[in-house]
Coordinates of C-alpha atoms in Angstrom, one line a residue:
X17 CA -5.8 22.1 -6.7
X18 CA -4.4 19.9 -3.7
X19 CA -2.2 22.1 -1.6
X20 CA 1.7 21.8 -2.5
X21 CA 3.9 19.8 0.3
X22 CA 6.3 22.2 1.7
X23 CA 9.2 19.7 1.7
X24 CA 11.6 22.0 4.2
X25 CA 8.8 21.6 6.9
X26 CA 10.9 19.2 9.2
X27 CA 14.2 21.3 9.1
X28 CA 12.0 24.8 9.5
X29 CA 10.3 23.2 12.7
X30 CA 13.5 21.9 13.6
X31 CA 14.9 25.8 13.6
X32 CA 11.7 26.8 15.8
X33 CA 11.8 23.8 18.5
X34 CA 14.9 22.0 18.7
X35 CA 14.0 20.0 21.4
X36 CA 11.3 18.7 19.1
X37 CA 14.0 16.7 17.5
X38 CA 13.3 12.8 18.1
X39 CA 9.9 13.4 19.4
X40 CA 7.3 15.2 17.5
X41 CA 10.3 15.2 15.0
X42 CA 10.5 11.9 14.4
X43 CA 14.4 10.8 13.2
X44 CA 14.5 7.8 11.2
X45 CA 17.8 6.4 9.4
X46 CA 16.5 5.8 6.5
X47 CA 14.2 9.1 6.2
X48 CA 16.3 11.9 6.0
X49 CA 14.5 15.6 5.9
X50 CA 15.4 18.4 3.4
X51 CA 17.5 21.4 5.1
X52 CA 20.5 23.0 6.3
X53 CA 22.6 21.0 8.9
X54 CA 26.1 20.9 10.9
X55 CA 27.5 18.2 12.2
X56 CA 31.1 17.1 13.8
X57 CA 33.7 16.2 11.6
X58 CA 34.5 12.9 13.7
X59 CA 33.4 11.3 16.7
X60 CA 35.0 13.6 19.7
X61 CA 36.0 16.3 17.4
X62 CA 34.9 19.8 18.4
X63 CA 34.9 21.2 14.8
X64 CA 31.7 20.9 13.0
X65 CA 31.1 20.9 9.0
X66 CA 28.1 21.8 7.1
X67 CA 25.4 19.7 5.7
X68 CA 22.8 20.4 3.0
X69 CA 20.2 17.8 2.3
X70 CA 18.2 19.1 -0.8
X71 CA 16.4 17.6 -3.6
X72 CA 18.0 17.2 -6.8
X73 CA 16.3 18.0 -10.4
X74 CA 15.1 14.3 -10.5
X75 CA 13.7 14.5 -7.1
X76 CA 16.8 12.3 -5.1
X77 CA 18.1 13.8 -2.1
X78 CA 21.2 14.7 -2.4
X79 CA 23.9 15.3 0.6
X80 CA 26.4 17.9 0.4
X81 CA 28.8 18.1 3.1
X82 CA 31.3 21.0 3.5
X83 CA 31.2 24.2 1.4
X84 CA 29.9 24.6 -1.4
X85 CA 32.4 24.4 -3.5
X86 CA 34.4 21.6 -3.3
X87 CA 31.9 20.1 -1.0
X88 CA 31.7 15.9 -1.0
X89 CA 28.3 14.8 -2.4
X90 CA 27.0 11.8 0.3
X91 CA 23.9 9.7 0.7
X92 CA 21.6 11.6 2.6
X93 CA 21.2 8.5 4.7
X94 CA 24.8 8.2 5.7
X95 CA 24.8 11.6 7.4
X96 CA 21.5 12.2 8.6
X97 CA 21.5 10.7 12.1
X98 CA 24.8 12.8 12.4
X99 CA 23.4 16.4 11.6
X100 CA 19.5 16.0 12.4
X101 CA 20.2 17.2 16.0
X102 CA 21.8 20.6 14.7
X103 CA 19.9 22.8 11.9
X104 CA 21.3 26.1 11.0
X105 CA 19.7 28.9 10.1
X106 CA 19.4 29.8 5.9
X107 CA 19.5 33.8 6.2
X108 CA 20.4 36.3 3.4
X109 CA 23.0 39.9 4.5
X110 CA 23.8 42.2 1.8
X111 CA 26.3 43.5 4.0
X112 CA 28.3 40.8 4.6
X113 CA 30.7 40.4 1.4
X114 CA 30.3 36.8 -0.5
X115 CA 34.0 36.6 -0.9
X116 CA 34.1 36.4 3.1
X117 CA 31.1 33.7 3.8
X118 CA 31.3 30.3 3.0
X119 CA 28.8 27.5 4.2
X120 CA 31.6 26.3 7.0
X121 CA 31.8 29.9 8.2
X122 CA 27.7 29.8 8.6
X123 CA 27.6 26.3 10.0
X124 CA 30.9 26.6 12.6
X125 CA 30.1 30.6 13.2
X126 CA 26.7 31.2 12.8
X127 CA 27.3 33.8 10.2
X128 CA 24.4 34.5 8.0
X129 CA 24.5 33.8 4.5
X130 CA 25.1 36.2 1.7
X131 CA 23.0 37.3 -0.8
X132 CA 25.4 35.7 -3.8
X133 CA 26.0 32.6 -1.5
X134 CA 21.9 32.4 -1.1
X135 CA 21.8 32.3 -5.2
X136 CA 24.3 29.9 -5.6
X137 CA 22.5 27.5 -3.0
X138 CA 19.0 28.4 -5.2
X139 CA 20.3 27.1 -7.8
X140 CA 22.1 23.9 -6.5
X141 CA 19.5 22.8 -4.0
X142 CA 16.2 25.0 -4.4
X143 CA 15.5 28.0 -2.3
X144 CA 13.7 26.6 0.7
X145 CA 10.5 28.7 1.9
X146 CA 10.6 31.3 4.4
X147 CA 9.9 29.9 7.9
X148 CA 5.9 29.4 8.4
X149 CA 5.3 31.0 4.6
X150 CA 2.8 28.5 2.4
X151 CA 4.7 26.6 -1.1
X152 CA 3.2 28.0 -3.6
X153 CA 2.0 25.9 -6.6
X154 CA 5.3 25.2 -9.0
X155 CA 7.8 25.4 -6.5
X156 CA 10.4 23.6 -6.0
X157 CA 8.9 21.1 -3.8
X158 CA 7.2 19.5 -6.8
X159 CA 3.6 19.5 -5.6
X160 CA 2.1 19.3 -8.8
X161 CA 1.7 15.9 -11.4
X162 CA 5.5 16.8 -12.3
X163 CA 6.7 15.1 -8.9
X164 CA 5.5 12.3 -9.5
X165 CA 7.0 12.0 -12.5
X166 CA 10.6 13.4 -11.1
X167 CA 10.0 10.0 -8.8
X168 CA 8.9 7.6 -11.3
X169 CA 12.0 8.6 -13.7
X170 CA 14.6 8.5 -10.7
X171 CA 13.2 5.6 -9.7
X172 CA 13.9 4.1 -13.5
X173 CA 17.0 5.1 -13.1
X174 CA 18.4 4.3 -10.2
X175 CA 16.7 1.0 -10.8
X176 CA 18.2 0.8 -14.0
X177 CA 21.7 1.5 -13.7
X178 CA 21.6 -0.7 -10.7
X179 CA 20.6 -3.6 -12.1
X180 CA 22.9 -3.3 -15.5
X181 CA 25.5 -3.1 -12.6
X182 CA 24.8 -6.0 -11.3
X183 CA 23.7 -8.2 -14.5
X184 CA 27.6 -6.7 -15.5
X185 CA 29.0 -8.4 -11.8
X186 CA 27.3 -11.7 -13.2
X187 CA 25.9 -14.6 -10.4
X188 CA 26.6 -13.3 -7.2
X189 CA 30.7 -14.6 -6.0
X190 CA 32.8 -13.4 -3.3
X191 CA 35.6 -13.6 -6.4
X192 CA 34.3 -11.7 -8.6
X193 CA 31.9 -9.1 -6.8
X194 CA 34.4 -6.3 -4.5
X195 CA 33.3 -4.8 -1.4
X196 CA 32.7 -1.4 -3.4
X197 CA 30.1 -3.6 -5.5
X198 CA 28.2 -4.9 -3.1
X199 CA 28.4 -1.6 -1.3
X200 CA 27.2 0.3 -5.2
X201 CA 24.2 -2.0 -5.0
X202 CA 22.8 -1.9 -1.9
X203 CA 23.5 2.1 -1.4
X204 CA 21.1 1.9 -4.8
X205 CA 18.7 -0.7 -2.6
X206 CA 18.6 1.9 0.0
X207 CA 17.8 4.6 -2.0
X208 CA 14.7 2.9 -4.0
X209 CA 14.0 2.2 -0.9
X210 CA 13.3 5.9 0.6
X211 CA 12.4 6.5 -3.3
X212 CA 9.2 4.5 -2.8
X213 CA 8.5 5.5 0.9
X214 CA 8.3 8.9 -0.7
X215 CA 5.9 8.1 -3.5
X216 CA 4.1 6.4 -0.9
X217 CA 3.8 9.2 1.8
X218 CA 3.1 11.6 -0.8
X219 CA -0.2 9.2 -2.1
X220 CA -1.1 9.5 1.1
X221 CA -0.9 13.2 1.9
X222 CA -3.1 13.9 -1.2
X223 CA -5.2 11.1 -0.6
X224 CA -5.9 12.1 2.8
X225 CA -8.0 15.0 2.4
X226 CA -10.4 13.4 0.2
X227 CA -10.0 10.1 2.2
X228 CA -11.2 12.2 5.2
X229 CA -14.1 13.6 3.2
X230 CA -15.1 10.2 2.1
X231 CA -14.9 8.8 5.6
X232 CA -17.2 11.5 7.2
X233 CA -19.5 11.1 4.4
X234 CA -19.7 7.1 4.7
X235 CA -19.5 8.2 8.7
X236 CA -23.0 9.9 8.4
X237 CA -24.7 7.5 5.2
X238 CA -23.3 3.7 6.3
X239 CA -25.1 3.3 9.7
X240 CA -28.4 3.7 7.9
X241 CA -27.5 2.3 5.1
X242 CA -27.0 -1.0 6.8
X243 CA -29.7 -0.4 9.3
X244 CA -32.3 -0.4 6.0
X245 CA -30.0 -3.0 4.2
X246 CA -30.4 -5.2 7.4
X247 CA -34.2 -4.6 7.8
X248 CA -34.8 -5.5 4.2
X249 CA -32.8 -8.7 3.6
X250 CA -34.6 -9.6 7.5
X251 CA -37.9 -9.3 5.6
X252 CA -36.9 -11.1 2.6
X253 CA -36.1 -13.7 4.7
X254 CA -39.4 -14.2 6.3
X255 CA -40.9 -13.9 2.6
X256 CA -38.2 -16.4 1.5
X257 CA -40.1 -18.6 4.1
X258 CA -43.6 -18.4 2.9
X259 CA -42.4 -18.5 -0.9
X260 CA -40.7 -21.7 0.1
X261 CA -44.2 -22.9 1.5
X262 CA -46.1 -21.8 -0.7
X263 CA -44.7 -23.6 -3.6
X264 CA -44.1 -26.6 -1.8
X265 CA -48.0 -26.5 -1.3
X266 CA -48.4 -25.6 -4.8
X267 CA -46.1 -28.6 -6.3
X268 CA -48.4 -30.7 -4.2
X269 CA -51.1 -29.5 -5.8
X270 CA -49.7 -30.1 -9.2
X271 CA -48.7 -33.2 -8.4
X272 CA -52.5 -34.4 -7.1
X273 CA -54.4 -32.5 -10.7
X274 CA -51.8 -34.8 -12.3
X275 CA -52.2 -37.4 -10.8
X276 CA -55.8 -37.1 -10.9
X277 CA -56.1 -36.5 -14.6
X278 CA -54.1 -39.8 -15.4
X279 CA -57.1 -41.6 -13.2
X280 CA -59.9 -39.9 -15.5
X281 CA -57.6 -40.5 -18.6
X282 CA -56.9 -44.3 -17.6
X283 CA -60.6 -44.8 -17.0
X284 CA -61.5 -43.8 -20.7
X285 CA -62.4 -46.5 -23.1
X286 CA -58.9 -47.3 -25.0
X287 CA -60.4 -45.4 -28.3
X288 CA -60.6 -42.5 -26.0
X289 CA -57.1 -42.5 -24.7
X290 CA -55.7 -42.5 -28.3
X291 CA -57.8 -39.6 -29.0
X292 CA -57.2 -37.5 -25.9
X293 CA -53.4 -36.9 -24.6
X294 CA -51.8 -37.4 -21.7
X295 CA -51.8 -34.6 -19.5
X296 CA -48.7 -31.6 -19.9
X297 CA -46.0 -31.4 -17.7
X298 CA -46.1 -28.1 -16.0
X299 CA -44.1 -25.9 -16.5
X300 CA -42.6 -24.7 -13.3
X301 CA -41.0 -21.8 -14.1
X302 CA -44.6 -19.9 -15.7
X303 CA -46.2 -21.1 -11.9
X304 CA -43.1 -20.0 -9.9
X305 CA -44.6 -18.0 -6.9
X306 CA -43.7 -14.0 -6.4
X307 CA -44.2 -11.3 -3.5
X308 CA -44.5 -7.6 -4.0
X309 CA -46.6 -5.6 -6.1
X310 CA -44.3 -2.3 -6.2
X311 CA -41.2 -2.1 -7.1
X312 CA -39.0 -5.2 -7.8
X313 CA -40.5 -8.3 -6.9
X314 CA -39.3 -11.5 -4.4
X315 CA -39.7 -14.6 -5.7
X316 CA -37.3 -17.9 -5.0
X317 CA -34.5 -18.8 -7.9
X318 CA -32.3 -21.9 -7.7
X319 CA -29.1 -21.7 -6.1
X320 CA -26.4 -24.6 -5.9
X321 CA -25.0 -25.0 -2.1
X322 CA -22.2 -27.0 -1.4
X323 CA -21.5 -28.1 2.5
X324 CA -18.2 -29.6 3.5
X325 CA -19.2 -32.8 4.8
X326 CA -15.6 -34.5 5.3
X327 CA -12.8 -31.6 5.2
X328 CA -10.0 -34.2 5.2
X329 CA -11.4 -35.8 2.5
X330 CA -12.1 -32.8 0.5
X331 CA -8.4 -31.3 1.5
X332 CA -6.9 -34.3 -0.2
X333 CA -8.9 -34.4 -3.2
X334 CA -7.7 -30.4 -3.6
X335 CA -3.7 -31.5 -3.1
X336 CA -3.7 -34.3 -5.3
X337 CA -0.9 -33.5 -7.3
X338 CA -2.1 -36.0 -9.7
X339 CA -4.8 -33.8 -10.7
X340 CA -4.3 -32.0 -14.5
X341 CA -2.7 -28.9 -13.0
X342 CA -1.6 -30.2 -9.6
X343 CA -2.1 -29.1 -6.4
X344 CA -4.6 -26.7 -5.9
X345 CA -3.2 -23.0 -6.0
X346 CA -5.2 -20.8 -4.2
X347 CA -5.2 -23.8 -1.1
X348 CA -1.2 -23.9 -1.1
X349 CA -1.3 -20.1 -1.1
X350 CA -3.4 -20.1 1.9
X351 CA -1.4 -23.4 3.3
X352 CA 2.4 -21.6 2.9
X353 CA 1.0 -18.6 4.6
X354 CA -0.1 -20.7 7.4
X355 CA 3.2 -22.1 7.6
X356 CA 5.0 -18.9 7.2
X357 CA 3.5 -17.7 11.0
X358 CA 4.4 -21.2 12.3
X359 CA 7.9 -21.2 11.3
X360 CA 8.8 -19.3 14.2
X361 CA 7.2 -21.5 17.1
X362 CA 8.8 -24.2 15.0
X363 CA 12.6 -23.2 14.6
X364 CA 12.0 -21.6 18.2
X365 CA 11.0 -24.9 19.6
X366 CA 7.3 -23.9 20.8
X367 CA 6.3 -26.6 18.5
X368 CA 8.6 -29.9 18.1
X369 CA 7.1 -30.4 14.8
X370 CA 4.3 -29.8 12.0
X371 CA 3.8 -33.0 9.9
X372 CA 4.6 -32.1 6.1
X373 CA 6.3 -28.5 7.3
X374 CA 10.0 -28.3 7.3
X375 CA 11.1 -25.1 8.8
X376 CA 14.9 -23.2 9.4
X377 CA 16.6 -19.9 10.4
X378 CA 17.8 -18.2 6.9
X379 CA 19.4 -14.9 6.9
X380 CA 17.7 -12.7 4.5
X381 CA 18.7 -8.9 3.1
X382 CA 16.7 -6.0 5.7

């Protein structure tokens, strides 16, 4: 069994080093980390509100910020930047009443958490691991075939309601579609988004292990297997020659016993030509020469070879768009992506101009 991802690794490192933060703790917008945060209720306030970033049952991250209970659910990505730089501590006190601790009082005072506080957040977010302690297998970090599946079915949702919302909207208007619409459907962008990037860093991780084993294996057997691979198809090469001259010679020599029976044939009284045939054709591929005696043999087989000998002319026979299905498609594939990396020096003025390439600045979605 590959070993289980202990999703609370960032915010537990975080906790242990925060000067980590930024640098061997990478921070990315759009990559928030599971965990327990503060961060300031506005710009140059001095009071600060609690953050939990934790995975929900279908595997989204979810944001709630404040106390528990009445707490405002956010996207993880709207806050994240705001709270990476201060993770609090998740600890349990049996002596410190529930009734007296609430997440604010942990986040703004440092208090620790109570026991009944530390059950509620279990089963809202997932108990998070013990600092340095292994995941085990079935926990809620969803190392087993179930996460994927978590991901595939948020994925189908979020991808699903989103674009009923939008086939709803109808053709994209600034009269009909609101602010909060376009808003609704890019928030649902971004999260697919970091949805994928999950599914994606997660392939990784388990494919790494065995990646690593099949790169040290390939590390050790490659180099001679293309050291022998090399030797041999050198050698075959050098065969290939002699083959080539040897039934050259030996289509010369077919050629000359042909030649000479036609002489003894022609030479006959014309009774004896009706009564004795012409001489058979040979037939080449019974006489076709070999090399080797063990194993698999070398011999030469027939192989059509095309050269380019006017590219121009060939390119234009290719983009005929006369031809039955037009233009050829795998040239205008490899034609758009050469005018893809030239649209820049173009538009940018490097280049004045490409004949039969039209090129412009268009603002795209990021």
């Amino acid at each position: 069994m590959n070993a289980p991802v202990n999703i609370w690794a960032w915010w537990q490192k975080a906790l242990a080093n925060p000067s980590a933060i930024g640098t061997d703790l990478p921070v990315h917008e759009n990559d928030p980390q599971p965990g327990y945060f503060r961060m300031r209720q506005g710009k140059d306030s001095k009071e600060f509100i609690p953050v939990a970033i934790y995975p929900g049952d279908d595997g989204v991250l979810r944001a709630n910020v404040g106390p528990w209970s009445g707490g405002e659910q956010r996207r993880p990505e709207d806050v994240w930047t705001w709270c990476c730089r201060n993770p609090v501590h998740f600890k349990a006190n049996p002596s410190v009443p529930a009734s007296k601790v609430n997440f604010h009082e942990v986040a703004v005072e440092g208090k620790p958490w109570a026991d009944s506080i530390k059950a509620l957040i279990t089963v809202k977010a997932g108990d998070p691991p013990a600092e340095g302690a292994e995941v085990a297998p079935g926990h809620n970090s969803g190392a087993d075939q179930s996460e994927l599946d978590k991901l595939k079915d948020a994925i189908e949702e979020v991808a699903g309601r989103a674009r009923a919302d939008r086939d709803k909207l109808g053709k994209v208007s600034l009269q009909t579609w609101s602010d909060a619409d376009k808003d609704r459907i890019a928030n649902a962008s971004g999260a697919l988004f970091a949805l994928a990037k999950r599914v994606d860093e997660r392939r990784k991780e388990l494919k790494r292990p065995h990646q690593e084993k099949v790169d040290e294996i390939d590390g050790a057997f490659m180099p001679v297997f293309r050291q022998a691979d090399a030797a041999a198809k050198d050698l075959k090469q050098t065969v290939g020659e002699w083959l080539r001259l040897k039934e050259a010679e030996a289509a010369k020599q077919r050629r000359l016993e042909q030649e000479r029976l036609r002489k003894e044939r022609e030479a006959l009284p014309q009774v004896a030509q009706e009564i004795i045939p012409a001489a058979p054709a040979v037939d080449e591929a019974k006489t076709r020469v070999r090399a080797g005696n063990a194993g698999k043999s070398i011999t030469l087989v027939d192989r059509p070879v095309a050269t380019i000998v006017d590219p121009v002319a060939f390119a234009t026979y290719l983009l005929d768009p006369s031809q039955q299905n037009g233009p050829n498609a795998d040239v205008m594939e490899v034609l758009q992506k050469i005018a893809t990396r030239l649209a820049p020096h173009i538009t940018g003025g490097i280049i004045q101009s490409v004949p039969g390439v039209s090129a412009k600045i268009e603002k795209v979605a990021r």
